[in-house]
Amino acid sequence: MKNLEFRIPLIGSAISLFIGGLLLIGKVPSILTLGTMIVVVILVSLAFLITRYKNLVHVGGILGILAIISSATAPAHNEALLNFGKSLYITTLDLLMILGFYVFPIIYIYFWVFTIIRRKTIT
């Protein structure tokens, strides 16, 4: 299986966002839940397409950067993090948010940057 190092963080983010989206049904506007599920489909699709289309690895890197920026600048995400530990529900959502928007994207970006560096030193 090629590009496994890229597939795992994409699937990890997708699972985290999917579970978080399910937990937020009825708590946030439906458009946000729908948007989350669309992102999940994109991430899963990308995880499988990068084995066939190698340039899609760069799309994943850009999406990882955008995920971090969008979460860090979202008032709702910042408010949720301030409430970390206040209830099991909020803490679970926060952990899923941290995994889906930070941990897995950072892992992906790490592999992406080192792949670019490795290619430049080889050529």
N, CA and C atoms as an extended XYZ file, in Angstrom:
369
Properties=species:S:1:pos:R:3:atomname:S:1:resname:S:1:resid:I:1 pbc="F F F"
N         0.844       -1.178        0.000 N   MET     1
C         0.000        0.000        0.000 CA  MET     1
C         0.890        1.242        0.000 C   MET     1
N         0.823        1.997       -1.052 N   LYS     2
C         1.660        3.175       -1.160 CA  LYS     2
C         1.004        4.358       -0.448 C   LYS     2
N         1.859        5.270       -0.023 N   ASN     3
C         1.412        6.496        0.644 CA  ASN     3
C         0.634        6.231        1.929 C   ASN     3
N         0.952        5.147        2.608 N   LEU     4
C         0.276        4.827        3.863 CA  LEU     4
C         0.476        5.929        4.892 C   LEU     4
N         1.662        6.538        4.895 N   GLU     5
C         1.928        7.604        5.866 CA  GLU     5
C         0.987        8.792        5.668 C   GLU     5
N         0.425        8.946        4.467 N   PHE     6
C        -0.536       10.019        4.222 CA  PHE     6
C        -1.968        9.560        4.482 C   PHE     6
N        -2.232        8.301        4.239 N   ARG     7
C        -3.594        7.794        4.380 CA  ARG     7
C        -4.043        7.760        5.843 C   ARG     7
N        -3.150        7.358        6.733 N   ILE     8
C        -3.533        7.218        8.140 CA  ILE     8
C        -4.000        8.546        8.744 C   ILE     8
N        -3.267        9.661        8.587 N   PRO     9
C        -3.773       10.914        9.157 CA  PRO     9
C        -5.066       11.396        8.496 C   PRO     9
N        -5.222       11.148        7.198 N   LEU    10
C        -6.469       11.545        6.528 CA  LEU    10
C        -7.655       10.772        7.097 C   LEU    10
N        -7.493        9.470        7.252 N   ILE    11
C        -8.578        8.648        7.808 CA  ILE    11
C        -8.803        8.994        9.281 C   ILE    11
N        -7.722        9.245       10.014 N   GLY    12
C        -7.859        9.638       11.421 CA  GLY    12
C        -8.656       10.925       11.573 C   GLY    12
N        -8.354       11.911       10.741 N   SER    13
C        -9.110       13.170       10.777 CA  SER    13
C       -10.563       12.919       10.407 C   SER    13
N       -10.770       12.121        9.364 N   ALA    14
C       -12.140       11.844        8.913 CA  ALA    14
C       -12.962       11.176       10.015 C   ALA    14
N       -12.374       10.198       10.695 N   ILE    15
C       -13.095        9.508       11.775 CA  ILE    15
C       -13.397       10.478       12.919 C   ILE    15
N       -12.406       11.281       13.298 N   SER    16
C       -12.610       12.247       14.387 CA  SER    16
C       -13.714       13.237       14.053 C   SER    16
N       -13.676       13.760       12.824 N   LEU    17
C       -14.696       14.733       12.409 CA  LEU    17
C       -16.069       14.080       12.276 C   LEU    17
N       -16.105       12.847       11.794 N   PHE    18
C       -17.375       12.142       11.660 CA  PHE    18
C       -18.037       11.940       13.018 C   PHE    18
N       -17.281       11.450       13.985 N   ILE    19
C       -17.839       11.223       15.324 CA  ILE    19
C       -18.256       12.557       15.948 C   ILE    19
N       -17.396       13.568       15.819 N   GLY    20
C       -17.740       14.894       16.341 CA  GLY    20
C       -18.989       15.452       15.687 C   GLY    20
N       -19.093       15.267       14.371 N   GLY    21
C       -20.291       15.729       13.662 CA  GLY    21
C       -21.550       15.040       14.143 C   GLY    21
N       -21.447       13.731       14.380 N   LEU    22
C       -22.604       12.993       14.897 CA  LEU    22
C       -23.000       13.500       16.282 C   LEU    22
N       -22.003       13.752       17.123 N   LEU    23
C       -22.297       14.229       18.484 CA  LEU    23
C       -22.909       15.630       18.485 C   LEU    23
N       -22.675       16.388       17.420 N   LEU    24
C       -23.178       17.764       17.361 CA  LEU    24
C       -24.521       17.894       16.647 C   LEU    24
N       -25.066       16.768       16.149 N   ILE    25
C       -26.373       16.834       15.480 CA  ILE    25
C       -27.413       17.357       16.470 C   ILE    25
N       -28.128       18.368       16.057 N   GLY    26
C       -29.148       18.981       16.902 CA  GLY    26
C       -28.602       20.059       17.822 C   GLY    26
N       -27.295       20.165       17.925 N   LYS    27
C       -26.667       21.177       18.796 CA  LYS    27
C       -26.136       22.366       17.992 C   LYS    27
N       -25.846       22.126       16.721 N   VAL    28
C       -25.353       23.177       15.830 CA  VAL    28
C       -26.280       23.223       14.614 C   VAL    28
N       -26.229       24.306       13.845 N   PRO    29
C       -27.063       24.363       12.637 CA  PRO    29
C       -26.774       23.187       11.694 C   PRO    29
N       -27.803       22.710       11.047 N   SER    30
C       -27.688       21.544       10.155 CA  SER    30
C       -26.663       21.759        9.057 C   SER    30
N       -26.482       22.982        8.605 N   ILE    31
C       -25.520       23.273        7.539 CA  ILE    31
C       -24.096       22.947        7.994 C   ILE    31
N       -23.803       23.147        9.279 N   LEU    32
C       -22.475       22.808        9.807 CA  LEU    32
C       -22.270       21.298        9.846 C   LEU    32
N       -23.307       20.572       10.227 N   THR    33
C       -23.229       19.109       10.239 CA  THR    33
C       -23.067       18.586        8.820 C   THR    33
N       -23.818       19.128        7.888 N   LEU    34
C       -23.705       18.729        6.489 CA  LEU    34
C       -22.301       19.035        5.962 C   LEU    34
N       -21.805       20.218        6.272 N   GLY    35
C       -20.451       20.598        5.848 CA  GLY    35
C       -19.399       19.663        6.407 C   GLY    35
N       -19.561       19.282        7.656 N   THR    36
C       -18.624       18.346        8.284 CA  THR    36
C       -18.641       17.009        7.556 C   THR    36
N       -19.817       16.524        7.237 N   MET    37
C       -19.923       15.228        6.559 CA  MET    37
C       -19.350       15.302        5.141 C   MET    37
N       -19.478       16.440        4.485 N   ILE    38
C       -18.874       16.614        3.158 CA  ILE    38
C       -17.356       16.569        3.273 C   ILE    38
N       -16.820       17.226        4.299 N   VAL    39
C       -15.370       17.195        4.530 CA  VAL    39
C       -14.909       15.765        4.806 C   VAL    39
N       -15.681       15.018        5.558 N   VAL    40
C       -15.338       13.617        5.849 CA  VAL    40
C       -15.248       12.819        4.545 C   VAL    40
N       -16.219       13.004        3.662 N   VAL    41
C       -16.209       12.294        2.370 CA  VAL    41
C       -14.983       12.702        1.552 C   VAL    41
N       -14.649       13.987        1.558 N   ILE    42
C       -13.477       14.470        0.823 CA  ILE    42
C       -12.197       13.847        1.382 C   ILE    42
N       -12.067       13.812        2.696 N   LEU    43
C       -10.868       13.244        3.313 CA  LEU    43
C       -10.718       11.754        3.013 C   LEU    43
N       -11.803       11.010        3.104 N   VAL    44
C       -11.754        9.566        2.817 CA  VAL    44
C       -11.429        9.352        1.338 C   VAL    44
N       -12.065       10.122        0.465 N   SER    45
C       -11.780       10.010       -0.969 CA  SER    45
C       -10.319       10.311       -1.251 C   SER    45
N        -9.825       11.381       -0.664 N   LEU    46
C        -8.432       11.768       -0.859 CA  LEU    46
C        -7.485       10.673       -0.372 C   LEU    46
N        -7.822       10.047        0.741 N   ALA    47
C        -6.976        8.981        1.289 CA  ALA    47
C        -6.796        7.837        0.297 C   ALA    47
N        -7.810        7.571       -0.488 N   PHE    48
C        -7.700        6.480       -1.452 CA  PHE    48
C        -7.190        6.944       -2.808 C   PHE    48
N        -7.457        8.192       -3.165 N   LEU    49
C        -7.012        8.692       -4.467 CA  LEU    49
C        -5.527        9.037       -4.514 C   LEU    49
N        -4.908        9.328       -3.370 N   ILE    50
C        -3.489        9.698       -3.405 CA  ILE    50
C        -2.594        8.532       -3.819 C   ILE    50
N        -3.103        7.306       -3.738 N   THR    51
C        -2.297        6.181       -4.211 CA  THR    51
C        -2.242        6.158       -5.734 C   THR    51
N        -3.260        6.676       -6.358 N   ARG    52
C        -3.318        6.688       -7.825 CA  ARG    52
C        -2.770        7.993       -8.407 C   ARG    52
N        -3.097        9.113       -7.766 N   TYR    53
C        -2.690       10.430       -8.259 CA  TYR    53
C        -1.765       11.064       -7.227 C   TYR    53
N        -0.488       10.940       -7.437 N   LYS    54
C         0.513       11.349       -6.444 CA  LYS    54
C         0.481       12.842       -6.126 C   LYS    54
N         0.063       13.679       -7.077 N   ASN    55
C         0.023       15.123       -6.832 CA  ASN    55
C        -1.057       15.519       -5.822 C   ASN    55
N        -1.999       14.633       -5.582 N   LEU    56
C        -3.033       14.921       -4.582 CA  LEU    56
C        -2.458       14.987       -3.170 C   LEU    56
N        -1.250       14.489       -2.997 N   VAL    57
C        -0.577       14.597       -1.698 CA  VAL    57
C        -0.481       16.075       -1.301 C   VAL    57
N        -0.270       16.939       -2.293 N   HIS    58
C        -0.164       18.375       -2.026 CA  HIS    58
C        -1.517       18.975       -1.604 C   HIS    58
N        -2.586       18.463       -2.177 N   VAL    59
C        -3.928       18.921       -1.787 CA  VAL    59
C        -4.160       18.614       -0.306 C   VAL    59
N        -3.756       17.438        0.116 N   GLY    60
C        -3.883       17.071        1.525 CA  GLY    60
C        -3.091       17.990        2.434 C   GLY    60
N        -1.883       18.368        2.005 N   GLY    61
C        -1.070       19.298        2.791 CA  GLY    61
C        -1.731       20.652        2.942 C   GLY    61
N        -2.286       21.137        1.844 N   ILE    62
C        -2.986       22.427        1.881 CA  ILE    62
C        -4.224       22.329        2.766 C   ILE    62
N        -4.970       21.236        2.651 N   LEU    63
C        -6.149       21.045        3.509 CA  LEU    63
C        -5.762       20.970        4.980 C   LEU    63
N        -4.622       20.353        5.269 N   GLY    64
C        -4.141       20.282        6.653 CA  GLY    64
C        -3.864       21.665        7.221 C   GLY    64
N        -3.201       22.491        6.428 N   ILE    65
C        -2.914       23.866        6.860 CA  ILE    65
C        -4.210       24.635        7.063 C   ILE    65
N        -5.142       24.490        6.129 N   LEU    66
C        -6.431       25.183        6.245 CA  LEU    66
C        -7.229       24.703        7.456 C   LEU    66
N        -7.139       23.425        7.776 N   ALA    67
C        -7.851       22.891        8.948 CA  ALA    67
C        -7.343       23.547       10.224 C   ALA    67
N        -6.038       23.650       10.342 N   ILE    68
C        -5.448       24.262       11.540 CA  ILE    68
C        -5.841       25.725       11.633 C   ILE    68
N        -5.728       26.448       10.536 N   ILE    69
C        -6.067       27.880       10.534 CA  ILE    69
C        -7.551       28.088       10.829 C   ILE    69
N        -8.412       27.299       10.174 N   SER    70
C        -9.855       27.493       10.372 CA  SER    70
C       -10.272       27.196       11.804 C   SER    70
N        -9.700       26.167       12.396 N   SER    71
C       -10.052       25.837       13.770 CA  SER    71
C        -9.511       26.870       14.749 C   SER    71
N        -8.264       27.290       14.524 N   ALA    72
C        -7.640       28.255       15.442 CA  ALA    72
C        -8.329       29.615       15.415 C   ALA    72
N        -8.963       29.941       14.303 N   THR    73
C        -9.621       31.253       14.189 CA  THR    73
C       -11.135       31.184       14.391 C   THR    73
N       -11.663       29.999       14.660 N   ALA    74
C       -13.110       29.841       14.860 CA  ALA    74
C       -13.474       30.144       16.303 C   ALA    74
N       -14.284       31.164       16.529 N   PRO    75
C       -14.680       31.491       17.902 CA  PRO    75
C       -15.338       30.312       18.633 C   PRO    75
N       -16.139       29.515       17.927 N   ALA    76
C       -16.806       28.381       18.576 CA  ALA    76
C       -15.783       27.346       19.048 C   ALA    76
N       -14.750       27.130       18.265 N   HIS    77
C       -13.718       26.169       18.663 CA  HIS    77
C       -12.932       26.690       19.864 C   HIS    77
N       -12.615       27.971       19.839 N   ASN    78
C       -11.879       28.554       20.966 CA  ASN    78
C       -12.716       28.534       22.243 C   ASN    78
N       -13.994       28.819       22.113 N   GLU    79
C       -14.901       28.781       23.269 CA  GLU    79
C       -15.004       27.360       23.823 C   GLU    79
N       -15.095       26.395       22.914 N   ALA    80
C       -15.176       24.996       23.346 CA  ALA    80
C       -13.920       24.588       24.111 C   ALA    80
N       -12.761       25.004       23.622 N   LEU    81
C       -11.517       24.658       24.316 CA  LEU    81
C       -11.437       25.290       25.701 C   LEU    81
N       -12.030       26.472       25.854 N   LEU    82
C       -12.051       27.116       27.170 CA  LEU    82
C       -12.906       26.337       28.164 C   LEU    82
N       -13.840       25.542       27.640 N   ASN    83
C       -14.727       24.744       28.503 CA  ASN    83
C       -14.247       23.305       28.665 C   ASN    83
N       -13.032       23.031       28.236 N   PHE    84
C       -12.461       21.683       28.336 CA  PHE    84
C       -12.508       21.211       29.788 C   PHE    84
N       -13.017       20.017       29.986 N   GLY    85
C       -13.062       19.419       31.317 CA  GLY    85
C       -14.316       19.742       32.113 C   GLY    85
N       -15.181       20.609       31.593 N   LYS    86
C       -16.378       20.976       32.344 CA  LYS    86
C       -17.462       19.916       32.284 C   LYS    86
N       -17.444       19.114       31.226 N   SER    87
C       -18.378       17.990       31.143 CA  SER    87
C       -17.760       16.935       30.226 C   SER    87
N       -18.233       15.719       30.361 N   LEU    88
C       -17.729       14.627       29.527 CA  LEU    88
C       -18.034       14.903       28.058 C   LEU    88
N       -19.211       15.448       27.785 N   TYR    89
C       -19.632       15.741       26.408 CA  TYR    89
C       -18.691       16.762       25.758 C   TYR    89
N       -18.463       17.887       26.417 N   ILE    90
C       -17.588       18.934       25.871 CA  ILE    90
C       -16.159       18.430       25.763 C   ILE    90
N       -15.686       17.707       26.748 N   THR    91
C       -14.324       17.185       26.719 CA  THR    91
C       -14.148       16.209       25.564 C   THR    91
N       -15.132       15.352       25.331 N   THR    92
C       -15.082       14.418       24.201 CA  THR    92
C       -15.026       15.178       22.885 C   THR    92
N       -15.895       16.188       22.741 N   LEU    93
C       -15.882       16.998       21.519 CA  LEU    93
C       -14.550       17.722       21.342 C   LEU    93
N       -14.008       18.238       22.433 N   ASP    94
C       -12.716       18.931       22.357 CA  ASP    94
C       -11.606       17.989       21.920 C   ASP    94
N       -11.577       16.793       22.477 N   LEU    95
C       -10.551       15.819       22.093 CA  LEU    95
C       -10.676       15.439       20.617 C   LEU    95
N       -11.904       15.246       20.160 N   LEU    96
C       -12.121       14.945       18.744 CA  LEU    96
C       -11.694       16.117       17.861 C   LEU    96
N       -11.979       17.348       18.317 N   MET    97
C       -11.567       18.541       17.578 CA  MET    97
C       -10.044       18.630       17.507 C   MET    97
N        -9.387       18.398       18.623 N   ILE    98
C        -7.918       18.461       18.660 CA  ILE    98
C        -7.322       17.402       17.734 C   ILE    98
N        -7.887       16.207       17.740 N   LEU    99
C        -7.400       15.150       16.847 CA  LEU    99
C        -7.664       15.490       15.383 C   LEU    99
N        -8.891       15.874       15.085 N   GLY   100
C        -9.302       16.102       13.700 CA  GLY   100
C        -8.752       17.357       13.054 C   GLY   100
N        -8.554       18.412       13.854 N   PHE   101
C        -8.121       19.696       13.301 CA  PHE   101
C        -6.657       20.026       13.578 C   PHE   101
N        -6.020       19.295       14.483 N   TYR   102
C        -4.631       19.623       14.822 CA  TYR   102
C        -3.685       18.422       14.720 C   TYR   102
N        -3.937       17.383       15.495 N   VAL   103
C        -2.990       16.265       15.588 CA  VAL   103
C        -2.808       15.583       14.231 C   VAL   103
N        -3.895       15.097       13.634 N   PHE   104
C        -3.765       14.397       12.361 CA  PHE   104
C        -3.291       15.314       11.232 C   PHE   104
N        -3.796       16.559       11.135 N   PRO   105
C        -3.231       17.451       10.109 CA  PRO   105
C        -1.739       17.737       10.305 C   PRO   105
N        -1.293       17.890       11.548 N   ILE   106
C         0.135       18.139       11.788 CA  ILE   106
C         0.963       16.918       11.374 C   ILE   106
N         0.477       15.730       11.659 N   ILE   107
C         1.180       14.515       11.234 CA  ILE   107
C         1.278       14.476        9.702 C   ILE   107
N         0.167       14.774        9.046 N   TYR   108
C         0.156       14.782        7.579 CA  TYR   108
C         1.148       15.811        7.050 C   TYR   108
N         1.106       17.020        7.588 N   ILE   109
C         2.005       18.084        7.131 CA  ILE   109
C         3.457       17.693        7.353 C   ILE   109
N         3.748       17.046        8.459 N   TYR   110
C         5.100       16.574        8.735 CA  TYR   110
C         5.585       15.655        7.606 C   TYR   110
N         4.790       14.642        7.270 N   PHE   111
C         5.170       13.716        6.196 CA  PHE   111
C         5.243       14.429        4.849 C   PHE   111
N         4.320       15.354        4.622 N   TRP   112
C         4.271       16.097        3.361 CA  TRP   112
C         5.544       16.925        3.168 C   TRP   112
N         5.939       17.683        4.182 N   VAL   113
C         7.130       18.524        4.096 CA  VAL   113
C         8.375       17.668        3.880 C   VAL   113
N         8.496       16.582        4.617 N   PHE   114
C         9.682       15.746        4.458 CA  PHE   114
C         9.701       15.001        3.125 C   PHE   114
N         8.548       14.730        2.560 N   THR   115
C         8.497       14.144        1.223 CA  THR   115
C         8.988       15.150        0.191 C   THR   115
N         8.578       16.396        0.345 N   ILE   116
C         9.031       17.451       -0.575 CA  ILE   116
C        10.539       17.645       -0.446 C   ILE   116
N        11.038       17.697        0.772 N   ILE   117
C        12.481       17.863        0.997 CA  ILE   117
C        13.250       16.691        0.399 C   ILE   117
N        12.751       15.497        0.621 N   ARG   118
C        13.415       14.285        0.112 CA  ARG   118
C        13.457       14.288       -1.414 C   ARG   118
N        12.374       14.707       -2.052 N   ARG   119
C        12.344       14.769       -3.515 CA  ARG   119
C        13.315       15.794       -4.062 C   ARG   119
N        13.428       16.928       -3.369 N   LYS   120
C        14.342       17.983       -3.835 CA  LYS   120
C        15.804       17.585       -3.660 C   LYS   120
N        16.106       16.814       -2.629 N   THR   121
C        17.497       16.410       -2.435 CA  THR   121
C        17.875       15.264       -3.375 C   THR   121
N        16.894       14.492       -3.814 N   ILE   122
C        17.162       13.381       -4.741 CA  ILE   122
C        17.395       13.923       -6.151 C   ILE   122
N        16.624       14.930       -6.551 N   THR   123
C        16.753       15.459       -7.915 CA  THR   123
C        17.827       16.503       -8.041 C   THR   123
